[in-house]
Amino acid sequence: MDNIDWKNLPFGYRRTDYNVRCYYRDGKWGELEISSSEYINIHMAATALHYGQEAFEGMKAYRGKDGKIRLFRWGKNAERMKKSAEGIKLAEVTKELFQEAIIKAVKLNKRFIPPYGTGAALYIRPLLIGTGAEVGVKPSGEYMFMVFVTPVGPYFKEGFKPVDMMICREYDRAAPLGTGHIKVGGNYAASLRSLEKAHDEGFATTLYLDAKQKKFIDEAGPANFFAIRGNSYITPESHSILPSVTNDSLMILAKEMGLTVERRPVEVDELGTFDEVGACGTAAIISPVKKIVDLEEDKIYNYCKDGNPGPVSEKLYRKLLEIQFGDQPDNHGWVTIVE
Ligand SMILES: Cc1ncc(COP(=O)(O)O)c(C=O)c1O
C-alpha cells in the first residue's frame, strides 16, 4: 500500500480501492455493485451532463482512539439527498439503500480511514445522477447512485485558525426560490466565480447575501454562517441556504451549553454587533472568522481581536469534534459505529 502522510493530507481526491454503484432502470433500483474503477461509462446525452440533473452528499467516517469507525448523523444526509432528489426530479434513493451503500463503501476501504490523532478522516461522497439520454429538458428515466470515499485532511489549511471572508454582491450563489436549499451541482458551479474572486483578493471564502435585496446573510462559501453575540448563537434562516448537519448539531450543543439559539433572517447591518463569527460544515466543523471585508461599502468587521478563535466557537468546535471521534459520550444518538 502507498505510504500515506496522514498528518499532511490535503482536502482533495485520492484514489481508494473500491466504490459502490447502483442503477435505476424501469422504475426501480437494482442491486448494489462493487467497482474498483474510478471511471463511469455514461451516455453523452445524459441529463446530468447537460441539464445538471445531479445531487450529492458529503460526510465523514472517523476513527476513534478505541480504533472504532464512527459515522455521524448519516440519516440527516440521507434525508437531505431525498430533498435534493425531490427538488430536481431525480429518482429517490431510499434511506436503506443510502445506508447500505455508505457502509459498504467505508468497510471496503477501511485501510484508508486515517488513524486517530491525525485530524484527518475518510470523506464519503454519495452521488446521484440522471443517466438517461434526453435532448429535451425533462427528467431522466434512468439514474445512477454511487458512493466513493477518499481520505482527507482539514478543509482549510489554517485548521482551527481564523480566516478572512469577503462580502460578494457581484455574483449570486442561489436564487430566492431556486435550489440553494438542496445539494445540487448547479449551486456550486454558480459559486465558482465569486470564490475565485475571493481567493484572488486573498480571502478564504465568500459571504453570500440574499440574492433579492442583498440585505440578509445567506451562506459563508460552502458552509453555513453563524455568529455569537452575548449569550446567543445566531444563524440565518433562508430558503437559499443548505441546511447544514453541522450547524444543526452546533445549535443543539449551544442550547445545552445554555446559549439562546436564534435562527432567523440575519441582516448584514448586524455584522458590526457580533462578538464571534464562524463558518460551519462537515469539512472544517468551524472555521472561525477573523475579518469580514465589504469592499463595495468600504467596511471592515473585525473579530478575534487577539488573533485567536472566540471562546464560544472554540468550545463548540471541541465538543462536536470529540463526539465525532468518540472522545465524548454520544448522548444524542448521533453516532453509528461501523462494525
Ligand atoms: C453550500 C453548503 N452549505 C453548508 C454546508 C455544510 O453542511 P454540512 O454541515 O451538512 O456539511 C455545505 C457542505 O456540505 C455546503 O456545501
CSV table of C-alpha atoms and ligand atoms in Angstrom, one decimal:
chain,number,residue,atom,x,y,z
A,1,MET,CA,0.0,0.0,0.0
A,2,ASP,CA,1.1,3.5,-0.8
A,3,ASN,CA,2.5,5.3,2.3
A,4,ILE,CA,0.1,8.0,3.2
A,5,ASP,CA,1.3,11.0,5.1
A,6,TRP,CA,-1.8,11.2,7.3
A,7,LYS,CA,-0.8,14.4,9.0
A,8,ASN,CA,-0.4,16.3,5.8
A,9,LEU,CA,-3.3,15.1,3.8
A,10,PRO,CA,-4.9,17.8,1.7
A,11,PHE,CA,-8.7,18.2,1.3
A,12,GLY,CA,-8.6,16.6,-2.1
A,13,TYR,CA,-9.3,13.4,-4.0
A,14,ARG,CA,-7.1,10.4,-3.6
A,15,ARG,CA,-7.7,7.0,-5.0
A,16,THR,CA,-9.1,4.3,-2.8
A,17,ASP,CA,-9.7,0.6,-3.5
A,18,TYR,CA,-13.4,0.4,-4.2
A,19,ASN,CA,-16.6,2.4,-4.8
A,20,VAL,CA,-20.2,1.1,-4.9
A,21,ARG,CA,-22.8,1.7,-7.6
A,22,CYS,CA,-26.5,1.1,-8.2
A,23,TYR,CA,-28.6,1.7,-11.3
A,24,TYR,CA,-32.2,2.8,-11.6
A,25,ARG,CA,-34.0,1.4,-14.6
A,26,ASP,CA,-37.6,0.6,-15.5
A,27,GLY,CA,-38.8,2.4,-12.4
A,28,LYS,CA,-36.7,0.6,-9.8
A,29,TRP,CA,-33.2,0.3,-8.3
A,30,GLY,CA,-31.1,-2.8,-9.0
A,31,GLU,CA,-28.6,-4.5,-6.7
A,32,LEU,CA,-25.6,-2.6,-5.2
A,33,GLU,CA,-22.5,-3.3,-7.2
A,34,ILE,CA,-18.8,-3.0,-6.1
A,35,SER,CA,-16.3,-1.5,-8.5
A,36,SER,CA,-12.6,-0.8,-8.4
A,37,SER,CA,-12.7,1.6,-11.4
A,38,GLU,CA,-12.6,5.3,-10.8
A,39,TYR,CA,-14.5,5.9,-14.1
A,40,ILE,CA,-18.1,5.7,-15.1
A,41,ASN,CA,-19.4,5.0,-18.5
A,42,ILE,CA,-22.4,7.1,-19.3
A,43,HIS,CA,-24.3,8.3,-22.3
A,44,MET,CA,-23.2,11.6,-23.8
A,45,ALA,CA,-26.8,12.8,-23.7
A,46,ALA,CA,-27.2,12.0,-20.0
A,47,THR,CA,-29.3,14.6,-18.3
A,48,ALA,CA,-26.7,15.1,-15.5
A,49,LEU,CA,-24.2,16.4,-18.1
A,50,HIS,CA,-26.5,18.8,-19.9
A,51,TYR,CA,-29.1,19.9,-17.5
A,52,GLY,CA,-27.3,19.5,-14.2
A,53,GLN,CA,-29.6,16.7,-13.1
A,54,GLU,CA,-27.4,15.6,-10.3
A,55,ALA,CA,-27.2,15.7,-6.5
A,56,PHE,CA,-24.5,14.7,-4.0
A,57,GLU,CA,-23.8,14.5,-0.3
A,58,GLY,CA,-20.7,14.9,1.9
A,59,MET,CA,-20.0,13.3,5.2
A,60,LYS,CA,-17.1,11.6,7.1
A,61,ALA,CA,-16.1,8.4,8.8
A,62,TYR,CA,-13.9,9.0,11.9
A,63,ARG,CA,-11.5,6.6,13.6
A,64,GLY,CA,-11.6,6.8,17.4
A,65,LYS,CA,-8.9,6.2,20.0
A,66,ASP,CA,-10.6,2.8,20.5
A,67,GLY,CA,-10.0,2.0,16.9
A,68,LYS,CA,-13.7,2.0,16.1
A,69,ILE,CA,-15.1,3.6,13.0
A,70,ARG,CA,-17.8,6.2,13.5
A,71,LEU,CA,-20.4,7.7,11.2
A,72,PHE,CA,-22.0,11.0,12.3
A,73,ARG,CA,-25.8,11.5,11.7
A,74,TRP,CA,-25.8,9.8,8.3
A,75,GLY,CA,-29.6,9.8,8.4
A,76,LYS,CA,-29.6,13.6,8.0
A,77,ASN,CA,-27.5,13.2,4.8
A,78,ALA,CA,-29.9,10.6,3.5
A,79,GLU,CA,-32.9,12.9,4.2
A,80,ARG,CA,-31.1,15.8,2.5
A,81,MET,CA,-30.4,13.7,-0.6
A,82,LYS,CA,-34.1,12.8,-0.7
A,83,LYS,CA,-34.9,16.5,-0.6
A,84,SER,CA,-32.4,17.2,-3.4
A,85,ALA,CA,-34.0,14.4,-5.5
A,86,GLU,CA,-37.4,15.9,-5.0
A,87,GLY,CA,-36.1,19.4,-5.9
A,88,ILE,CA,-34.6,18.5,-9.3
A,89,LYS,CA,-36.8,15.4,-10.1
A,90,LEU,CA,-34.3,12.7,-9.6
A,91,ALA,CA,-35.2,9.1,-8.7
A,92,GLU,CA,-35.3,8.9,-4.9
A,93,VAL,CA,-32.6,6.9,-3.0
A,94,THR,CA,-34.2,5.2,-0.1
A,95,LYS,CA,-32.7,5.5,3.4
A,96,GLU,CA,-32.0,1.8,3.3
A,97,LEU,CA,-30.1,2.0,0.0
A,98,PHE,CA,-28.2,5.1,1.2
A,99,GLN,CA,-27.2,3.3,4.4
A,100,GLU,CA,-26.1,0.1,2.7
A,101,ALA,CA,-24.1,2.0,0.1
A,102,ILE,CA,-22.2,4.3,2.5
A,103,ILE,CA,-21.4,1.4,5.0
A,104,LYS,CA,-20.2,-0.8,2.2
A,105,ALA,CA,-18.0,1.9,0.7
A,106,VAL,CA,-16.5,2.6,4.1
A,107,LYS,CA,-15.9,-1.1,5.0
A,108,LEU,CA,-14.3,-1.9,1.6
A,109,ASN,CA,-11.8,1.0,2.1
A,110,LYS,CA,-11.0,0.5,5.8
A,111,ARG,CA,-7.3,0.8,5.2
A,112,PHE,CA,-7.8,4.4,4.1
A,113,ILE,CA,-9.5,5.6,7.3
A,114,PRO,CA,-6.9,7.9,8.8
A,115,PRO,CA,-5.6,7.0,12.3
A,116,TYR,CA,-6.9,8.7,15.4
A,117,GLY,CA,-5.0,11.8,16.3
A,118,THR,CA,-4.1,12.9,12.8
A,119,GLY,CA,-7.1,15.3,12.4
A,120,ALA,CA,-7.8,13.5,9.1
A,121,ALA,CA,-10.9,11.5,8.3
A,122,LEU,CA,-12.5,9.5,5.5
A,123,TYR,CA,-14.7,11.7,3.4
A,124,ILE,CA,-17.8,9.9,1.9
A,125,ARG,CA,-19.3,11.2,-1.3
A,126,PRO,CA,-22.7,9.8,-2.3
A,127,LEU,CA,-23.6,11.0,-5.9
A,128,LEU,CA,-26.9,10.6,-7.7
A,129,ILE,CA,-27.0,11.4,-11.5
A,130,GLY,CA,-29.5,11.3,-14.3
A,131,THR,CA,-28.0,8.9,-16.9
A,132,GLY,CA,-30.8,8.6,-19.4
A,133,ALA,CA,-30.3,10.1,-22.9
A,134,GLU,CA,-32.5,13.2,-23.4
A,135,VAL,CA,-32.2,16.2,-25.6
A,136,GLY,CA,-35.4,18.0,-24.4
A,137,VAL,CA,-35.4,19.4,-20.9
A,138,LYS,CA,-37.1,16.8,-18.8
A,139,PRO,CA,-36.1,14.4,-16.0
A,140,SER,CA,-34.2,11.3,-17.0
A,141,GLY,CA,-35.8,7.9,-16.9
A,142,GLU,CA,-32.6,6.3,-15.7
A,143,TYR,CA,-30.3,7.1,-12.8
A,144,MET,CA,-27.0,6.0,-11.2
A,145,PHE,CA,-26.3,6.3,-7.5
A,146,MET,CA,-22.7,5.8,-6.4
A,147,VAL,CA,-20.6,6.3,-3.3
A,148,PHE,CA,-16.9,6.8,-3.3
A,149,VAL,CA,-14.6,7.7,-0.3
A,150,THR,CA,-11.3,9.4,0.0
A,151,PRO,CA,-9.1,10.2,3.0
A,152,VAL,CA,-9.0,14.0,3.7
A,153,GLY,CA,-7.2,16.4,5.9
A,154,PRO,CA,-8.7,19.6,7.1
A,155,TYR,CA,-10.6,21.8,4.6
A,156,PHE,CA,-8.8,25.0,5.4
A,157,LYS,CA,-5.1,24.7,5.5
A,158,GLU,CA,-5.1,27.0,8.5
A,159,GLY,CA,-7.0,24.4,10.5
A,160,PHE,CA,-8.8,25.9,13.5
A,161,LYS,CA,-7.3,29.3,12.9
A,162,PRO,CA,-9.3,32.4,12.0
A,163,VAL,CA,-9.8,33.2,8.3
A,164,ASP,CA,-10.9,36.2,6.4
A,165,MET,CA,-14.1,36.5,4.3
A,166,MET,CA,-15.3,38.9,1.6
A,167,ILE,CA,-18.8,40.0,1.0
A,168,CYS,CA,-19.9,39.3,-2.5
A,169,ARG,CA,-22.7,41.3,-4.3
A,170,GLU,CA,-21.4,40.7,-7.8
A,171,TYR,CA,-22.5,37.1,-8.2
A,172,ASP,CA,-25.3,35.1,-6.5
A,173,ARG,CA,-25.0,31.5,-5.5
A,174,ALA,CA,-28.7,30.8,-5.4
A,175,ALA,CA,-31.9,32.4,-6.5
A,176,PRO,CA,-34.5,33.3,-3.8
A,177,LEU,CA,-36.9,30.5,-4.9
A,178,GLY,CA,-34.2,28.4,-6.6
A,179,THR,CA,-32.2,25.4,-5.4
A,180,GLY,CA,-29.9,26.9,-2.7
A,181,HIS,CA,-31.6,24.7,-0.1
A,182,ILE,CA,-30.6,21.4,-1.7
A,183,LYS,CA,-27.2,19.9,-2.6
A,184,VAL,CA,-27.1,20.0,-6.4
A,185,GLY,CA,-24.2,20.7,-8.6
A,186,GLY,CA,-25.6,23.9,-10.2
A,187,ASN,CA,-25.3,25.8,-7.0
A,188,TYR,CA,-21.6,25.1,-6.8
A,189,ALA,CA,-21.0,26.0,-10.4
A,190,ALA,CA,-22.7,29.3,-9.7
A,191,SER,CA,-20.4,29.9,-6.7
A,192,LEU,CA,-17.1,29.4,-8.6
A,193,ARG,CA,-16.6,32.9,-10.0
A,194,SER,CA,-17.2,34.6,-6.6
A,195,LEU,CA,-15.0,32.1,-4.8
A,196,GLU,CA,-12.2,32.6,-7.3
A,197,LYS,CA,-12.5,36.3,-6.8
A,198,ALA,CA,-12.3,35.9,-3.1
A,199,HIS,CA,-9.2,33.8,-3.4
A,200,ASP,CA,-7.6,36.2,-5.8
A,201,GLU,CA,-8.2,39.0,-3.3
A,202,GLY,CA,-6.6,37.0,-0.6
A,203,PHE,CA,-9.7,35.8,1.3
A,204,ALA,CA,-10.5,32.2,2.3
A,205,THR,CA,-14.1,32.4,1.1
A,206,THR,CA,-17.1,34.5,0.1
A,207,LEU,CA,-20.0,35.7,2.3
A,208,TYR,CA,-23.2,35.4,0.2
A,209,LEU,CA,-26.1,37.8,0.7
A,210,ASP,CA,-29.7,37.1,-0.2
A,211,ALA,CA,-30.0,37.5,-3.9
A,212,LYS,CA,-33.1,39.6,-3.9
A,213,GLN,CA,-32.3,42.5,-1.6
A,214,LYS,CA,-28.6,42.0,-0.6
A,215,LYS,CA,-29.8,42.8,2.9
A,216,PHE,CA,-29.6,39.5,4.7
A,217,ILE,CA,-26.7,37.0,5.2
A,218,ASP,CA,-27.1,33.6,3.4
A,219,GLU,CA,-24.0,31.4,3.5
A,220,ALA,CA,-20.3,31.5,4.1
A,221,GLY,CA,-18.9,29.9,0.9
A,222,PRO,CA,-19.8,26.2,1.0
A,223,ALA,CA,-20.7,26.4,4.7
A,224,ASN,CA,-23.4,27.9,7.0
A,225,PHE,CA,-22.9,31.2,8.8
A,226,PHE,CA,-23.2,31.6,12.5
A,227,ALA,CA,-22.4,34.4,15.0
A,228,ILE,CA,-22.2,34.7,18.7
A,229,ARG,CA,-23.5,37.8,20.4
A,230,GLY,CA,-23.5,37.8,24.2
A,231,ASN,CA,-25.3,34.6,25.1
A,232,SER,CA,-26.8,34.0,21.7
A,233,TYR,CA,-26.0,31.7,18.9
A,234,ILE,CA,-27.4,33.4,15.8
A,235,THR,CA,-27.7,31.7,12.4
A,236,PRO,CA,-29.6,32.7,9.2
A,237,GLU,CA,-33.0,31.3,8.2
A,238,SER,CA,-33.4,31.4,4.4
A,239,HIS,CA,-34.8,29.3,1.6
A,240,SER,CA,-31.5,29.6,-0.3
A,241,ILE,CA,-29.3,28.1,2.4
A,242,LEU,CA,-28.3,24.5,2.6
A,243,PRO,CA,-29.5,23.1,5.9
A,244,SER,CA,-26.1,22.0,7.4
A,245,VAL,CA,-25.9,18.9,9.6
A,246,THR,CA,-23.0,20.6,11.4
A,247,ASN,CA,-25.0,23.7,12.1
A,248,ASP,CA,-28.0,21.7,13.3
A,249,SER,CA,-25.7,19.9,15.7
A,250,LEU,CA,-24.0,23.1,16.9
A,251,MET,CA,-27.4,24.6,17.6
A,252,ILE,CA,-28.3,21.6,19.8
A,253,LEU,CA,-24.9,21.8,21.6
A,254,ALA,CA,-25.2,25.6,22.0
A,255,LYS,CA,-28.6,25.2,23.7
A,256,GLU,CA,-27.2,22.6,26.0
A,257,MET,CA,-24.4,24.9,26.9
A,258,GLY,CA,-27.0,27.5,28.0
A,259,LEU,CA,-26.9,29.7,24.9
A,260,THR,CA,-30.1,31.1,23.3
A,261,VAL,CA,-30.3,29.9,19.7
A,262,GLU,CA,-31.7,32.4,17.2
A,263,ARG,CA,-32.5,31.1,13.8
A,264,ARG,CA,-33.9,33.9,11.8
A,265,PRO,CA,-33.1,36.3,8.9
A,266,VAL,CA,-29.8,38.0,9.8
A,267,GLU,CA,-29.1,41.5,8.4
A,268,VAL,CA,-25.7,42.5,7.0
A,269,ASP,CA,-26.1,45.5,9.2
A,270,GLU,CA,-25.8,43.3,12.3
A,271,LEU,CA,-22.2,42.3,11.3
A,272,GLY,CA,-20.8,45.0,13.5
A,273,THR,CA,-22.6,43.8,16.6
A,274,PHE,CA,-21.2,40.2,16.8
A,275,ASP,CA,-18.6,39.0,19.2
A,276,GLU,CA,-17.7,36.0,17.2
A,277,VAL,CA,-18.4,34.8,13.7
A,278,GLY,CA,-17.8,31.4,12.1
A,279,ALA,CA,-18.5,29.2,9.1
A,280,CYS,CA,-19.6,25.7,9.8
A,281,GLY,CA,-19.8,22.4,7.8
A,282,THR,CA,-18.6,18.8,7.7
A,283,ALA,CA,-15.2,19.7,6.2
A,284,ALA,CA,-13.9,22.0,8.9
A,285,ILE,CA,-16.7,21.8,11.6
A,286,ILE,CA,-16.0,25.5,12.4
A,287,SER,CA,-13.8,28.0,10.6
A,288,PRO,CA,-13.6,31.0,12.9
A,289,VAL,CA,-13.7,34.3,11.0
A,290,LYS,CA,-11.2,37.0,11.8
A,291,LYS,CA,-12.3,39.6,9.4
A,292,ILE,CA,-15.2,40.3,7.0
A,293,VAL,CA,-14.4,42.8,4.3
A,294,ASP,CA,-17.1,44.7,2.5
A,295,LEU,CA,-15.3,46.2,-0.5
A,296,GLU,CA,-18.3,48.0,-2.0
A,297,GLU,CA,-19.3,49.7,1.2
A,298,ASP,CA,-15.7,50.2,2.3
A,299,LYS,CA,-16.2,48.5,5.6
A,300,ILE,CA,-14.2,46.0,7.6
A,301,TYR,CA,-15.6,44.0,10.5
A,302,ASN,CA,-13.0,42.5,12.9
A,303,TYR,CA,-13.5,39.6,15.2
A,304,CYS,CA,-10.9,37.5,17.2
A,305,LYS,CA,-9.1,40.7,18.1
A,306,ASP,CA,-6.2,38.8,19.8
A,307,GLY,CA,-5.8,36.6,16.7
A,308,ASN,CA,-7.4,33.6,18.4
A,309,PRO,CA,-10.8,32.0,17.8
A,310,GLY,CA,-13.5,33.2,20.2
A,311,PRO,CA,-14.1,31.2,23.3
A,312,VAL,CA,-17.7,30.1,22.4
A,313,SER,CA,-16.7,28.9,18.9
A,314,GLU,CA,-13.7,27.1,20.4
A,315,LYS,CA,-15.9,25.3,23.0
A,316,LEU,CA,-18.5,24.3,20.4
A,317,TYR,CA,-15.8,23.1,18.0
A,318,ARG,CA,-14.0,20.9,20.6
A,319,LYS,CA,-17.3,19.5,21.8
A,320,LEU,CA,-18.5,18.4,18.4
A,321,LEU,CA,-15.1,17.1,17.3
A,322,GLU,CA,-14.9,15.0,20.5
A,323,ILE,CA,-18.3,13.5,19.9
A,324,GLN,CA,-17.4,12.7,16.3
A,325,PHE,CA,-14.2,10.9,17.2
A,326,GLY,CA,-15.8,9.2,20.2
A,327,ASP,CA,-13.8,11.1,22.9
A,328,GLN,CA,-17.1,12.2,24.5
A,329,PRO,CA,-20.1,10.1,25.1
A,330,ASP,CA,-22.8,10.2,22.3
A,331,ASN,CA,-25.8,11.4,24.3
A,332,HIS,CA,-27.8,12.3,21.3
A,333,GLY,CA,-27.7,9.0,19.3
A,334,TRP,CA,-25.7,10.8,16.6
A,335,VAL,CA,-23.0,8.2,16.1
A,336,THR,CA,-23.2,4.9,14.2
A,337,ILE,CA,-20.4,2.5,14.8
A,338,VAL,CA,-19.4,0.6,11.6
A,339,GLU,CA,-18.6,-2.9,12.8
B,1,LIG,C1,-23.5,25.2,0.5
B,1,LIG,C2,-23.2,24.5,1.7
B,1,LIG,N1,-23.6,25.0,2.9
B,1,LIG,C3,-23.4,24.3,4.0
B,1,LIG,C4,-22.7,23.1,4.1
B,1,LIG,C5,-22.4,22.5,5.4
B,1,LIG,O1,-23.3,21.4,5.5
B,1,LIG,P1,-22.9,20.1,6.4
B,1,LIG,O2,-22.7,20.6,7.8
B,1,LIG,O3,-24.0,19.2,6.3
B,1,LIG,O4,-21.6,19.6,5.8
B,1,LIG,C6,-22.2,22.6,2.9
B,1,LIG,C7,-21.4,21.4,2.9
B,1,LIG,O5,-22.0,20.3,2.8
B,1,LIG,C8,-22.4,23.3,1.7
B,1,LIG,O6,-22.0,22.8,0.5
